[in-house]
Amino acid sequence: MWSRRVLLASLTALLGMVSVSAHAATIEITIENLVFSPANAKATVGDTIVWINKDIFAHTATARNGDWDVAQPPKKTVPLVLRKAGSIDYYCRHHPNMKGTIVVAPQ
Ligand SMILES: [Cu+2]
């Protein structure tokens, strides 16, 4: 039979796992034919954005407010952990017509 202490320890471990997974989502944004898709994404501080560049061109994901500037080599997947909340407009420095927005909610 399980003692109350063992039961409590198991429950705490279980809750810890649940809260970790609830706070660390990964959001994929594909770059294909010079388009970010989806162009509008929602995330929470601590989440990871993963850009998947399917093009044969180099791109960037450059925040207009200067928060981040992420190089996107051709045919590569590049992650970024979001550290600050806000509505962040970004674009590609090589192709300024490429635009996206990530709305980052506080944790
Ligand atoms: Cu580009």
PDB file of N, CA and C and ligand atoms in Angstrom, residues 59 92 95 98, ligand 1:
ATOM      1  N   HIS A  59      16.832  34.031 -45.485  1.00  0.00           N
ATOM      2  CA  HIS A  59      15.902  35.052 -45.016  1.00  0.00           C
ATOM      3  C   HIS A  59      16.333  35.491 -43.623  1.00  0.00           C
ATOM      4  N   CYS A  92      11.597  40.409 -43.126  1.00  0.00           N
ATOM      5  CA  CYS A  92      12.858  39.852 -43.616  1.00  0.00           C
ATOM      6  C   CYS A  92      13.688  41.006 -44.168  1.00  0.00           C
ATOM      7  N   HIS A  95      14.093  40.707 -47.977  1.00  0.00           N
ATOM      8  CA  HIS A  95      12.862  40.847 -48.768  1.00  0.00           C
ATOM      9  C   HIS A  95      11.841  41.567 -47.894  1.00  0.00           C
ATOM     10  N   MET A  98       8.247  40.606 -46.988  1.00  0.00           N
ATOM     11  CA  MET A  98       7.919  39.475 -46.112  1.00  0.00           C
ATOM     12  C   MET A  98       7.684  39.997 -44.706  1.00  0.00           C
TER      13      MET A  98
HETATM   14 CU    CU B   1      13.601  36.914 -47.145  1.00  0.00          CU
END
